Amino acid sequence: MRLIDYANPTRFLGLTATVLPWLAVVTALTFAVGLYLVVFVAPADYQQGETVKIMYIHVPFAWLSMFCYVTMAGSAFGTLVWRHPLADVSAKCAAPIGAAFTFLALATGSLWGKPMWGTWWVWDARLTSVLVLFIMYLGLIALQETIEDPARAAKASAILTLVGVVNIPIIKFSVDWWNTLHQPSSVFRMGGSTIAASMLVPLLIMATAFTLLFLVLHLMAMRNEILRRRIRAMRMIEAAGAE
Amino acid sequence: MFGTHAGFILAAYGIAILVVVVLFVWIVVDGRSQRRQLAELEARGVRRRSAATSEGDRA
Amino acid sequence: MSALSALFVREMKLATRVGGGALMGALFFLIVVTVVPFGVGPDLNLLARIGPAILWIGALLATLLSLDRLFQADRDDGGLDLVLMGEAPLELVVLIKCLAHWTATGLPLVIASPMLAVFMNMEPVAIGATTLTLLVGTPALTFVGAIGAALTVSLRRGGLLLAILVLPLTVPVMIFGVSAATAAVQEPVPFATPFSILAALGLFSMVLGPIAGAAALRHAGD
């Protein structure tokens, strides 16, 4: 049992050691192309002027805030169903990165909203749902940090993650309902489906770049976490041997 | 070059870069410290259970 | 079946005897509602408008505060291990414990709410609507909160963490509870629409809460 547990993380460490440098180079190149297009090529929006440049980072952050949660949900499933030790590690490491990206989605949205809506924050349905998502990330991190035993913490946070998966659509729906009830419909709504190709291409490249960045950070954090668990196990063996 | 709202655009990109860099540095520093601790333990001759051959299985 | 009814009777006895703290939640509810006018001022029109929301927030906080002992007392005295090893399905045990907990701490909140609504200068229709929504909505809060209680059962100071984990999940119940209560007195939306969704949320959490709570309890014992 124990031998199998450790075999896969070791293989994972070897694999990521060869893949990570390449992935980092690809990420940097994608960012270089994307940022070049955003700064020098992408046109200003006829309504929003140059502030539309915030969209090229805001939308990828919003996308990643959900992508991270989906990653965590998949890992949570892996933890509970297959009890795979790498799944624990993946879920635990995705949470702080997801929280950071969700925070950035909120912060860039706020910086975009101030010149466009004239206010830093509106209780718009989308913003409110993302805020609730951010709080859920923080709750998951708090749960992981509070339970000392890593295996038990992983299972508890896996259950909470899956409960969140079931609840997020309900929260989204109820916040939409709440918003239409309270909000006068004068609030500016974002572009919709009609987005020009000259904006779409840079946006997609930036979204790809940020997704790659997430992968790089996630893999690096997972390597750290595997080492941390090894150190923990070795310390325990050492302590048991010293008695 | 960013028009009248240059401050907001630069602030958005600034905070994005700041948070991503902090995250990256934190992960790198954390990785260094884990590797150092692992090296220390290995130098002291501590072995993991899977590396040890004769140790009995403990649950 | 008799094991489960015996469990219900036991939970009720424990909650209502000295030191059970069943009425503590209702007392806390009273204090929260009393404190609000000190914060927002004694404007009766304003209080009447935000009354349903205040009652709902008070009920939410009172429910959350009482939840951290839901499984912890059983874990401390070893009763939880017996339940885990027993023949009764753990999901049903969690369900019964939630129902007993709601009867002991949630129901007093519902009964107290019409009296507190008078302090908020609410109209009779609004009082009735708010009480009805609390009657349907507070069980949902208990069931969702049971998930948090089960997750934090092994932690010594899980109370605050429990609130942090559970509050985002109670957002839908809160939204539709307050919406239904205000819809009864304000025009655009009929009362039945948000109220039926609130009832649906209650039934849904009645399924989700015991299943997730039981899963969390099983893993907490590992």
mmCIF file with all atom_site columns, N, CA, C and O in Angstrom, chain A residues 80 83 132 135-136 139 142-143 146-147 152 155-156 159-160 163 166-167 170-171 173-175 177-178 181, chain C residues 147 151 154-155 161 164-165 168-169 171-172 175-176 179 189 194 197 201 204 208 212 215-216 219-220 222:
data_model
loop_
_atom_site.group_PDB
_atom_site.id
_atom_site.type_symbol
_atom_site.label_atom_id
_atom_site.label_alt_id
_atom_site.label_comp_id
_atom_site.label_asym_id
_atom_site.label_entity_id
_atom_site.label_seq_id
_atom_site.pdbx_PDB_ins_code
_atom_site.Cartn_x
_atom_site.Cartn_y
_atom_site.Cartn_z
_atom_site.occupancy
_atom_site.B_iso_or_equiv
_atom_site.pdbx_formal_charge
_atom_site.auth_seq_id
_atom_site.auth_comp_id
_atom_site.auth_asym_id
_atom_site.auth_atom_id
_atom_site.pdbx_PDB_model_num
ATOM 1   N N  . LEU A 1 80  ? -11.722 11.208 -3.263  1.00 0.00 ? 80  LEU A N  1
ATOM 2   C CA . LEU A 1 80  ? -12.750 10.439 -2.567  1.00 0.00 ? 80  LEU A CA 1
ATOM 3   C C  . LEU A 1 80  ? -12.998 9.095  -3.226  1.00 0.00 ? 80  LEU A C  1
ATOM 4   O O  . LEU A 1 80  ? -13.265 8.106  -2.543  1.00 0.00 ? 80  LEU A O  1
ATOM 5   N N  . ARG A 1 83  ? -8.953  7.594  -4.122  1.00 0.00 ? 83  ARG A N  1
ATOM 6   C CA . ARG A 1 83  ? -8.009  7.801  -3.014  1.00 0.00 ? 83  ARG A CA 1
ATOM 7   C C  . ARG A 1 83  ? -6.583  7.958  -3.529  1.00 0.00 ? 83  ARG A C  1
ATOM 8   O O  . ARG A 1 83  ? -5.627  7.429  -2.956  1.00 0.00 ? 83  ARG A O  1
ATOM 9   N N  . VAL A 1 132 ? -18.766 35.556 -4.000  1.00 0.00 ? 132 VAL A N  1
ATOM 10  C CA . VAL A 1 132 ? -19.108 34.372 -3.204  1.00 0.00 ? 132 VAL A CA 1
ATOM 11  C C  . VAL A 1 132 ? -18.106 33.256 -3.484  1.00 0.00 ? 132 VAL A C  1
ATOM 12  O O  . VAL A 1 132 ? -17.655 32.555 -2.568  1.00 0.00 ? 132 VAL A O  1
ATOM 13  N N  . ILE A 1 135 ? -15.002 33.872 -1.528  1.00 0.00 ? 135 ILE A N  1
ATOM 14  C CA . ILE A 1 135 ? -15.152 33.509 -0.122  1.00 0.00 ? 135 ILE A CA 1
ATOM 15  C C  . ILE A 1 135 ? -15.069 31.988 0.033   1.00 0.00 ? 135 ILE A C  1
ATOM 16  O O  . ILE A 1 135 ? -14.492 31.480 1.003   1.00 0.00 ? 135 ILE A O  1
ATOM 17  N N  . MET A 1 136 ? -15.616 31.251 -0.962  1.00 0.00 ? 136 MET A N  1
ATOM 18  C CA . MET A 1 136 ? -15.556 29.795 -0.856  1.00 0.00 ? 136 MET A CA 1
ATOM 19  C C  . MET A 1 136 ? -14.117 29.299 -0.962  1.00 0.00 ? 136 MET A C  1
ATOM 20  O O  . MET A 1 136 ? -13.717 28.366 -0.253  1.00 0.00 ? 136 MET A O  1
ATOM 21  N N  . GLY A 1 139 ? -12.562 29.886 2.349   1.00 0.00 ? 139 GLY A N  1
ATOM 22  C CA . GLY A 1 139 ? -13.039 28.904 3.312   1.00 0.00 ? 139 GLY A CA 1
ATOM 23  C C  . GLY A 1 139 ? -12.330 27.569 3.148   1.00 0.00 ? 139 GLY A C  1
ATOM 24  O O  . GLY A 1 139 ? -11.925 26.939 4.125   1.00 0.00 ? 139 GLY A O  1
ATOM 25  N N  . ALA A 1 142 ? -8.877  27.857 4.471   1.00 0.00 ? 142 ALA A N  1
ATOM 26  C CA . ALA A 1 142 ? -8.920  27.874 5.936   1.00 0.00 ? 142 ALA A CA 1
ATOM 27  C C  . ALA A 1 142 ? -9.121  26.465 6.484   1.00 0.00 ? 142 ALA A C  1
ATOM 28  O O  . ALA A 1 142 ? -8.480  26.065 7.459   1.00 0.00 ? 142 ALA A O  1
ATOM 29  N N  . LEU A 1 143 ? -9.991  25.688 5.832   1.00 0.00 ? 143 LEU A N  1
ATOM 30  C CA . LEU A 1 143 ? -10.235 24.314 6.293   1.00 0.00 ? 143 LEU A CA 1
ATOM 31  C C  . LEU A 1 143 ? -8.963  23.479 6.157   1.00 0.00 ? 143 LEU A C  1
ATOM 32  O O  . LEU A 1 143 ? -8.590  22.726 7.060   1.00 0.00 ? 143 LEU A O  1
ATOM 33  N N  . THR A 1 146 ? -6.472  24.337 8.805   1.00 0.00 ? 146 THR A N  1
ATOM 34  C CA . THR A 1 146 ? -6.843  24.108 10.204  1.00 0.00 ? 146 THR A CA 1
ATOM 35  C C  . THR A 1 146 ? -6.676  22.653 10.608  1.00 0.00 ? 146 THR A C  1
ATOM 36  O O  . THR A 1 146 ? -6.328  22.363 11.745  1.00 0.00 ? 146 THR A O  1
ATOM 37  N N  . ILE A 1 147 ? -6.964  21.721 9.677   1.00 0.00 ? 147 ILE A N  1
ATOM 38  C CA . ILE A 1 147 ? -6.836  20.297 10.021  1.00 0.00 ? 147 ILE A CA 1
ATOM 39  C C  . ILE A 1 147 ? -5.381  19.891 9.808   1.00 0.00 ? 147 ILE A C  1
ATOM 40  O O  . ILE A 1 147 ? -4.818  20.099 8.730   1.00 0.00 ? 147 ILE A O  1
ATOM 41  N N  . ARG A 1 152 ? -6.566  13.658 6.316   1.00 0.00 ? 152 ARG A N  1
ATOM 42  C CA . ARG A 1 152 ? -7.893  14.027 6.793   1.00 0.00 ? 152 ARG A CA 1
ATOM 43  C C  . ARG A 1 152 ? -8.316  15.375 6.230   1.00 0.00 ? 152 ARG A C  1
ATOM 44  O O  . ARG A 1 152 ? -9.466  15.570 5.832   1.00 0.00 ? 152 ARG A O  1
ATOM 45  N N  . LYS A 1 155 ? -9.543  14.961 2.698   1.00 0.00 ? 155 LYS A N  1
ATOM 46  C CA . LYS A 1 155 ? -10.895 14.400 2.544   1.00 0.00 ? 155 LYS A CA 1
ATOM 47  C C  . LYS A 1 155 ? -11.944 15.432 2.917   1.00 0.00 ? 155 LYS A C  1
ATOM 48  O O  . LYS A 1 155 ? -12.952 15.577 2.219   1.00 0.00 ? 155 LYS A O  1
ATOM 49  N N  . ALA A 1 156 ? -11.704 16.163 4.011   1.00 0.00 ? 156 ALA A N  1
ATOM 50  C CA . ALA A 1 156 ? -12.685 17.170 4.411   1.00 0.00 ? 156 ALA A CA 1
ATOM 51  C C  . ALA A 1 156 ? -12.848 18.226 3.324   1.00 0.00 ? 156 ALA A C  1
ATOM 52  O O  . ALA A 1 156 ? -13.974 18.571 2.949   1.00 0.00 ? 156 ALA A O  1
ATOM 53  N N  . ILE A 1 159 ? -14.774 16.925 0.280   1.00 0.00 ? 159 ILE A N  1
ATOM 54  C CA . ILE A 1 159 ? -16.236 16.915 0.457   1.00 0.00 ? 159 ILE A CA 1
ATOM 55  C C  . ILE A 1 159 ? -16.797 18.325 0.303   1.00 0.00 ? 159 ILE A C  1
ATOM 56  O O  . ILE A 1 159 ? -17.787 18.550 -0.403  1.00 0.00 ? 159 ILE A O  1
ATOM 57  N N  . LEU A 1 160 ? -16.117 19.289 0.921   1.00 0.00 ? 160 LEU A N  1
ATOM 58  C CA . LEU A 1 160 ? -16.606 20.669 0.817   1.00 0.00 ? 160 LEU A CA 1
ATOM 59  C C  . LEU A 1 160 ? -16.547 21.168 -0.628  1.00 0.00 ? 160 LEU A C  1
ATOM 60  O O  . LEU A 1 160 ? -17.466 21.860 -1.092  1.00 0.00 ? 160 LEU A O  1
ATOM 61  N N  . VAL A 1 163 ? -19.483 19.674 -2.437  1.00 0.00 ? 163 VAL A N  1
ATOM 62  C CA . VAL A 1 163 ? -20.708 20.371 -2.024  1.00 0.00 ? 163 VAL A CA 1
ATOM 63  C C  . VAL A 1 163 ? -20.787 21.723 -2.730  1.00 0.00 ? 163 VAL A C  1
ATOM 64  O O  . VAL A 1 163 ? -21.850 22.143 -3.197  1.00 0.00 ? 163 VAL A O  1
ATOM 65  N N  . VAL A 1 166 ? -21.998 21.403 -6.304  1.00 0.00 ? 166 VAL A N  1
ATOM 66  C CA . VAL A 1 166 ? -23.451 21.278 -6.387  1.00 0.00 ? 166 VAL A CA 1
ATOM 67  C C  . VAL A 1 166 ? -24.108 22.636 -6.145  1.00 0.00 ? 166 VAL A C  1
ATOM 68  O O  . VAL A 1 166 ? -25.120 22.982 -6.767  1.00 0.00 ? 166 VAL A O  1
ATOM 69  N N  . ASN A 1 167 ? -23.509 23.427 -5.251  1.00 0.00 ? 167 ASN A N  1
ATOM 70  C CA . ASN A 1 167 ? -24.161 24.664 -4.831  1.00 0.00 ? 167 ASN A CA 1
ATOM 71  C C  . ASN A 1 167 ? -23.883 25.854 -5.740  1.00 0.00 ? 167 ASN A C  1
ATOM 72  O O  . ASN A 1 167 ? -24.688 26.775 -5.784  1.00 0.00 ? 167 ASN A O  1
ATOM 73  N N  . ILE A 1 170 ? -26.596 26.817 -8.072  1.00 0.00 ? 170 ILE A N  1
ATOM 74  C CA . ILE A 1 170 ? -27.748 27.332 -7.328  1.00 0.00 ? 170 ILE A CA 1
ATOM 75  C C  . ILE A 1 170 ? -27.469 28.763 -6.857  1.00 0.00 ? 170 ILE A C  1
ATOM 76  O O  . ILE A 1 170 ? -28.323 29.651 -6.949  1.00 0.00 ? 170 ILE A O  1
ATOM 77  N N  . ILE A 1 171 ? -26.252 28.989 -6.378  1.00 0.00 ? 171 ILE A N  1
ATOM 78  C CA . ILE A 1 171 ? -25.896 30.337 -5.918  1.00 0.00 ? 171 ILE A CA 1
ATOM 79  C C  . ILE A 1 171 ? -25.968 31.307 -7.097  1.00 0.00 ? 171 ILE A C  1
ATOM 80  O O  . ILE A 1 171 ? -26.533 32.392 -6.999  1.00 0.00 ? 171 ILE A O  1
ATOM 81  N N  . PHE A 1 173 ? -27.716 31.059 -9.849  1.00 0.00 ? 173 PHE A N  1
ATOM 82  C CA . PHE A 1 173 ? -29.117 31.274 -10.212 1.00 0.00 ? 173 PHE A CA 1
ATOM 83  C C  . PHE A 1 173 ? -29.799 32.215 -9.230  1.00 0.00 ? 173 PHE A C  1
ATOM 84  O O  . PHE A 1 173 ? -30.482 33.165 -9.627  1.00 0.00 ? 173 PHE A O  1
ATOM 85  N N  . SER A 1 174 ? -29.576 32.004 -7.922  1.00 0.00 ? 174 SER A N  1
ATOM 86  C CA . SER A 1 174 ? -30.291 32.831 -6.956  1.00 0.00 ? 174 SER A CA 1
ATOM 87  C C  . SER A 1 174 ? -29.773 34.265 -6.971  1.00 0.00 ? 174 SER A C  1
ATOM 88  O O  . SER A 1 174 ? -30.541 35.211 -6.795  1.00 0.00 ? 174 SER A O  1
ATOM 89  N N  . VAL A 1 175 ? -28.456 34.424 -7.199  1.00 0.00 ? 175 VAL A N  1
ATOM 90  C CA . VAL A 1 175 ? -27.923 35.783 -7.270  1.00 0.00 ? 175 VAL A CA 1
ATOM 91  C C  . VAL A 1 175 ? -28.469 36.508 -8.503  1.00 0.00 ? 175 VAL A C  1
ATOM 92  O O  . VAL A 1 175 ? -28.817 37.690 -8.438  1.00 0.00 ? 175 VAL A O  1
ATOM 93  N N  . TRP A 1 177 ? -31.373 35.994 -9.856  1.00 0.00 ? 177 TRP A N  1
ATOM 94  C CA . TRP A 1 177 ? -32.762 36.299 -9.507  1.00 0.00 ? 177 TRP A CA 1
ATOM 95  C C  . TRP A 1 177 ? -32.824 37.516 -8.594  1.00 0.00 ? 177 TRP A C  1
ATOM 96  O O  . TRP A 1 177 ? -33.606 38.440 -8.808  1.00 0.00 ? 177 TRP A O  1
ATOM 97  N N  . TRP A 1 178 ? -31.959 37.504 -7.583  1.00 0.00 ? 178 TRP A N  1
ATOM 98  C CA . TRP A 1 178 ? -31.906 38.595 -6.604  1.00 0.00 ? 178 TRP A CA 1
ATOM 99  C C  . TRP A 1 178 ? -31.566 39.899 -7.297  1.00 0.00 ? 178 TRP A C  1
ATOM 100 O O  . TRP A 1 178 ? -32.127 40.952 -6.992  1.00 0.00 ? 178 TRP A O  1
ATOM 101 N N  . LEU A 1 181 ? -34.292 41.437 -9.355  1.00 0.00 ? 181 LEU A N  1
ATOM 102 C CA . LEU A 1 181 ? -35.315 41.986 -8.462  1.00 0.00 ? 181 LEU A CA 1
ATOM 103 C C  . LEU A 1 181 ? -34.929 43.379 -7.986  1.00 0.00 ? 181 LEU A C  1
ATOM 104 O O  . LEU A 1 181 ? -35.775 44.261 -7.842  1.00 0.00 ? 181 LEU A O  1
ATOM 105 N N  . ILE C 2 147 ? -23.392 20.095 7.331   1.00 0.00 ? 147 ILE C N  1
ATOM 106 C CA . ILE C 2 147 ? -22.192 19.749 6.558   1.00 0.00 ? 147 ILE C CA 1
ATOM 107 C C  . ILE C 2 147 ? -20.970 20.386 7.218   1.00 0.00 ? 147 ILE C C  1
ATOM 108 O O  . ILE C 2 147 ? -19.957 19.729 7.458   1.00 0.00 ? 147 ILE C O  1
ATOM 109 N N  . LEU C 2 151 ? -17.774 18.629 9.049   1.00 0.00 ? 151 LEU C N  1
ATOM 110 C CA . LEU C 2 151 ? -16.406 18.838 8.571   1.00 0.00 ? 151 LEU C CA 1
ATOM 111 C C  . LEU C 2 151 ? -15.491 19.325 9.691   1.00 0.00 ? 151 LEU C C  1
ATOM 112 O O  . LEU C 2 151 ? -14.306 19.009 9.719   1.00 0.00 ? 151 LEU C O  1
ATOM 113 N N  . SER C 2 154 ? -13.760 17.490 14.278  1.00 0.00 ? 154 SER C N  1
ATOM 114 C CA . SER C 2 154 ? -12.555 17.106 15.019  1.00 0.00 ? 154 SER C CA 1
ATOM 115 C C  . SER C 2 154 ? -11.753 18.313 15.481  1.00 0.00 ? 154 SER C C  1
ATOM 116 O O  . SER C 2 154 ? -10.727 18.145 16.136  1.00 0.00 ? 154 SER C O  1
ATOM 117 N N  . LEU C 2 155 ? -12.199 19.511 15.148  1.00 0.00 ? 155 LEU C N  1
ATOM 118 C CA . LEU C 2 155 ? -11.417 20.699 15.500  1.00 0.00 ? 155 LEU C CA 1
ATOM 119 C C  . LEU C 2 155 ? -11.883 21.255 16.832  1.00 0.00 ? 155 LEU C C  1
ATOM 120 O O  . LEU C 2 155 ? -13.075 21.289 17.121  1.00 0.00 ? 155 LEU C O  1
ATOM 121 N N  . LEU C 2 161 ? -14.778 28.722 12.000  1.00 0.00 ? 161 LEU C N  1
ATOM 122 C CA . LEU C 2 161 ? -14.532 28.102 10.694  1.00 0.00 ? 161 LEU C CA 1
ATOM 123 C C  . LEU C 2 161 ? -15.833 27.582 10.103  1.00 0.00 ? 161 LEU C C  1
ATOM 124 O O  . LEU C 2 161 ? -16.095 27.737 8.913   1.00 0.00 ? 161 LEU C O  1
ATOM 125 N N  . ILE C 2 164 ? -17.635 30.336 8.495   1.00 0.00 ? 164 ILE C N  1
ATOM 126 C CA . ILE C 2 164 ? -16.990 30.747 7.237   1.00 0.00 ? 164 ILE C CA 1
ATOM 127 C C  . ILE C 2 164 ? -17.319 29.763 6.121   1.00 0.00 ? 164 ILE C C  1
ATOM 128 O O  . ILE C 2 164 ? -17.590 30.143 4.992   1.00 0.00 ? 164 ILE C O  1
ATOM 129 N N  . LEU C 2 165 ? -17.303 28.471 6.446   1.00 0.00 ? 165 LEU C N  1
ATOM 130 C CA . LEU C 2 165 ? -17.557 27.465 5.424   1.00 0.00 ? 165 LEU C CA 1
ATOM 131 C C  . LEU C 2 165 ? -19.013 27.470 4.981   1.00 0.00 ? 165 LEU C C  1
ATOM 132 O O  . LEU C 2 165 ? -19.323 27.271 3.809   1.00 0.00 ? 165 LEU C O  1
ATOM 133 N N  . PRO C 2 168 ? -21.338 31.005 2.715   1.00 0.00 ? 168 PRO C N  1
ATOM 134 C CA . PRO C 2 168 ? -21.565 31.133 1.264   1.00 0.00 ? 168 PRO C CA 1
ATOM 135 C C  . PRO C 2 168 ? -22.636 30.183 0.760   1.00 0.00 ? 168 PRO C C  1
ATOM 136 O O  . PRO C 2 168 ? -23.380 30.510 -0.153  1.00 0.00 ? 168 PRO C O  1
ATOM 137 N N  . LEU C 2 169 ? -22.729 28.997 1.386   1.00 0.00 ? 169 LEU C N  1
ATOM 138 C CA . LEU C 2 169 ? -23.705 28.016 0.918   1.00 0.00 ? 169 LEU C CA 1
ATOM 139 C C  . LEU C 2 169 ? -25.132 28.411 1.289   1.00 0.00 ? 169 LEU C C  1
ATOM 140 O O  . LEU C 2 169 ? -26.094 27.889 0.719   1.00 0.00 ? 169 LEU C O  1
ATOM 141 N N  . VAL C 2 171 ? -26.315 31.421 0.966   1.00 0.00 ? 171 VAL C N  1
ATOM 142 C CA . VAL C 2 171 ? -26.730 32.601 0.199   1.00 0.00 ? 171 VAL C CA 1
ATOM 143 C C  . VAL C 2 171 ? -28.074 32.389 -0.515  1.00 0.00 ? 171 VAL C C  1
ATOM 144 O O  . VAL C 2 171 ? -28.964 33.239 -0.404  1.00 0.00 ? 171 VAL C O  1
ATOM 145 N N  . PRO C 2 172 ? -28.277 31.252 -1.227  1.00 0.00 ? 172 PRO C N  1
ATOM 146 C CA . PRO C 2 172 ? -29.579 31.085 -1.898  1.00 0.00 ? 172 PRO C CA 1
ATOM 147 C C  . PRO C 2 172 ? -30.758 31.089 -0.931  1.00 0.00 ? 172 PRO C C  1
ATOM 148 O O  . PRO C 2 172 ? -31.776 31.735 -1.201  1.00 0.00 ? 172 PRO C O  1
ATOM 149 N N  . ILE C 2 175 ? -31.429 34.610 0.134   1.00 0.00 ? 175 ILE C N  1
ATOM 150 C CA . ILE C 2 175 ? -32.009 35.441 -0.935  1.00 0.00 ? 175 ILE C CA 1
ATOM 151 C C  . ILE C 2 175 ? -33.496 35.148 -1.099  1.00 0.00 ? 175 ILE C C  1
ATOM 152 O O  . ILE C 2 175 ? -34.329 36.059 -1.090  1.00 0.00 ? 175 ILE C O  1
ATOM 153 N N  . PHE C 2 176 ? -33.843 33.857 -1.196  1.00 0.00 ? 176 PHE C N  1
ATOM 154 C CA . PHE C 2 176 ? -35.245 33.549 -1.463  1.00 0.00 ? 176 PHE C CA 1
ATOM 155 C C  . PHE C 2 176 ? -36.103 33.715 -0.219  1.00 0.00 ? 176 PHE C C  1
ATOM 156 O O  . PHE C 2 176 ? -37.285 34.043 -0.334  1.00 0.00 ? 176 PHE C O  1
ATOM 157 N N  . SER C 2 179 ? -36.622 37.483 -0.069  1.00 0.00 ? 179 SER C N  1
ATOM 158 C CA . SER C 2 179 ? -37.440 37.879 -1.215  1.00 0.00 ? 179 SER C CA 1
ATOM 159 C C  . SER C 2 179 ? -38.897 37.520 -0.993  1.00 0.00 ? 179 SER C C  1
ATOM 160 O O  . SER C 2 179 ? -39.790 38.337 -1.237  1.00 0.00 ? 179 SER C O  1
ATOM 161 N N  . VAL C 2 189 ? -43.325 41.088 -7.423  1.00 0.00 ? 189 VAL C N  1
ATOM 162 C CA . VAL C 2 189 ? -43.244 39.625 -7.496  1.00 0.00 ? 189 VAL C CA 1
ATOM 163 C C  . VAL C 2 189 ? -44.340 39.013 -6.626  1.00 0.00 ? 189 VAL C C  1
ATOM 164 O O  . VAL C 2 189 ? -44.575 39.476 -5.516  1.00 0.00 ? 189 VAL C O  1
ATOM 165 N N  . PRO C 2 194 ? -40.977 33.075 -5.088  1.00 0.00 ? 194 PRO C N  1
ATOM 166 C CA . PRO C 2 194 ? -39.781 32.828 -4.268  1.00 0.00 ? 194 PRO C CA 1
ATOM 167 C C  . PRO C 2 194 ? -40.032 31.821 -3.167  1.00 0.00 ? 194 PRO C C  1
ATOM 168 O O  . PRO C 2 194 ? -39.124 31.068 -2.792  1.00 0.00 ? 194 PRO C O  1
ATOM 169 N N  . ILE C 2 197 ? -39.523 28.331 -4.432  1.00 0.00 ? 197 ILE C N  1
ATOM 170 C CA . ILE C 2 197 ? -38.100 28.037 -4.619  1.00 0.00 ? 197 ILE C CA 1
ATOM 171 C C  . ILE C 2 197 ? -37.442 27.815 -3.269  1.00 0.00 ? 197 ILE C C  1
ATOM 172 O O  . ILE C 2 197 ? -36.606 26.917 -3.100  1.00 0.00 ? 197 ILE C O  1
ATOM 173 N N  . LEU C 2 201 ? -35.426 24.608 -2.107  1.00 0.00 ? 201 LEU C N  1
ATOM 174 C CA . LEU C 2 201 ? -34.075 24.631 -1.530  1.00 0.00 ? 201 LEU C CA 1
ATOM 175 C C  . LEU C 2 201 ? -34.048 23.852 -0.216  1.00 0.00 ? 201 LEU C C  1
ATOM 176 O O  . LEU C 2 201 ? -33.087 23.127 0.077   1.00 0.00 ? 201 LEU C O  1
ATOM 177 N N  . PHE C 2 204 ? -34.049 20.208 -1.054  1.00 0.00 ? 204 PHE C N  1
ATOM 178 C CA . PHE C 2 204 ? -32.773 19.835 -1.646  1.00 0.00 ? 204 PHE C CA 1
ATOM 179 C C  . PHE C 2 204 ? -31.694 19.705 -0.574  1.00 0.00 ? 204 PHE C C  1
ATOM 180 O O  . PHE C 2 204 ? -30.935 18.728 -0.547  1.00 0.00 ? 204 PHE C O  1
ATOM 181 N N  . LEU C 2 208 ? -28.981 16.852 0.441   1.00 0.00 ? 208 LEU C N  1
ATOM 182 C CA . LEU C 2 208 ? -27.543 17.108 0.341   1.00 0.00 ? 208 LEU C CA 1
ATOM 183 C C  . LEU C 2 208 ? -26.870 17.102 1.717   1.00 0.00 ? 208 LEU C C  1
ATOM 184 O O  . LEU C 2 208 ? -25.806 16.496 1.887   1.00 0.00 ? 208 LEU C O  1
ATOM 185 N N  . ALA C 2 212 ? -23.722 14.607 2.525   1.00 0.00 ? 212 ALA C N  1
ATOM 186 C CA . ALA C 2 212 ? -22.380 15.176 2.660   1.00 0.00 ? 212 ALA C CA 1
ATOM 187 C C  . ALA C 2 212 ? -21.912 15.124 4.114   1.00 0.00 ? 212 ALA C C  1
ATOM 188 O O  . ALA C 2 212 ? -20.741 14.838 4.387   1.00 0.00 ? 212 ALA C O  1
ATOM 189 N N  . ALA C 2 215 ? -20.772 11.630 4.906   1.00 0.00 ? 215 ALA C N  1
ATOM 190 C CA . ALA C 2 215 ? -19.468 11.376 4.285   1.00 0.00 ? 215 ALA C CA 1
ATOM 191 C C  . ALA C 2 215 ? -18.357 12.027 5.102   1.00 0.00 ? 215 ALA C C  1
ATOM 192 O O  . ALA C 2 215 ? -17.313 11.410 5.361   1.00 0.00 ? 215 ALA C O  1
ATOM 193 N N  . ALA C 2 216 ? -18.597 13.271 5.542   1.00 0.00 ? 216 ALA C N  1
ATOM 194 C CA . ALA C 2 216 ? -17.573 13.970 6.318   1.00 0.00 ? 216 ALA C CA 1
ATOM 195 C C  . ALA C 2 216 ? -17.330 13.278 7.648   1.00 0.00 ? 216 ALA C C  1
ATOM 196 O O  . ALA C 2 216 ? -16.188 13.133 8.095   1.00 0.00 ? 216 ALA C O  1
ATOM 197 N N  . HIS C 2 219 ? -15.161 10.154 7.222   1.00 0.00 ? 219 HIS C N  1
ATOM 198 C CA . HIS C 2 219 ? -13.741 10.411 6.990   1.00 0.00 ? 219 HIS C CA 1
ATOM 199 C C  . HIS C 2 219 ? -13.075 11.041 8.198   1.00 0.00 ? 219 HIS C C  1
ATOM 200 O O  . HIS C 2 219 ? -11.871 10.925 8.368   1.00 0.00 ? 219 HIS C O  1
ATOM 201 N N  . ALA C 2 220 ? -13.872 11.733 9.030   1.00 0.00 ? 220 ALA C N  1
ATOM 202 C CA . ALA C 2 220 ? -13.281 12.344 10.221  1.00 0.00 ? 220 ALA C CA 1
ATOM 203 C C  . ALA C 2 220 ? -12.823 11.264 11.191  1.00 0.00 ? 220 ALA C C  1
ATOM 204 O O  . ALA C 2 220 ? -11.924 11.489 11.998  1.00 0.00 ? 220 ALA C O  1
ATOM 205 N N  . ASP C 2 222 ? -11.446 8.347  10.391  1.00 0.00 ? 222 ASP C N  1
ATOM 206 C CA . ASP C 2 222 ? -10.322 7.534  9.877   1.00 0.00 ? 222 ASP C CA 1
ATOM 207 C C  . ASP C 2 222 ? -9.090  7.585  10.770  1.00 0.00 ? 222 ASP C C  1
ATOM 208 O O  . ASP C 2 222 ? -8.650  8.659  11.100  1.00 0.00 ? 222 ASP C O  1
#
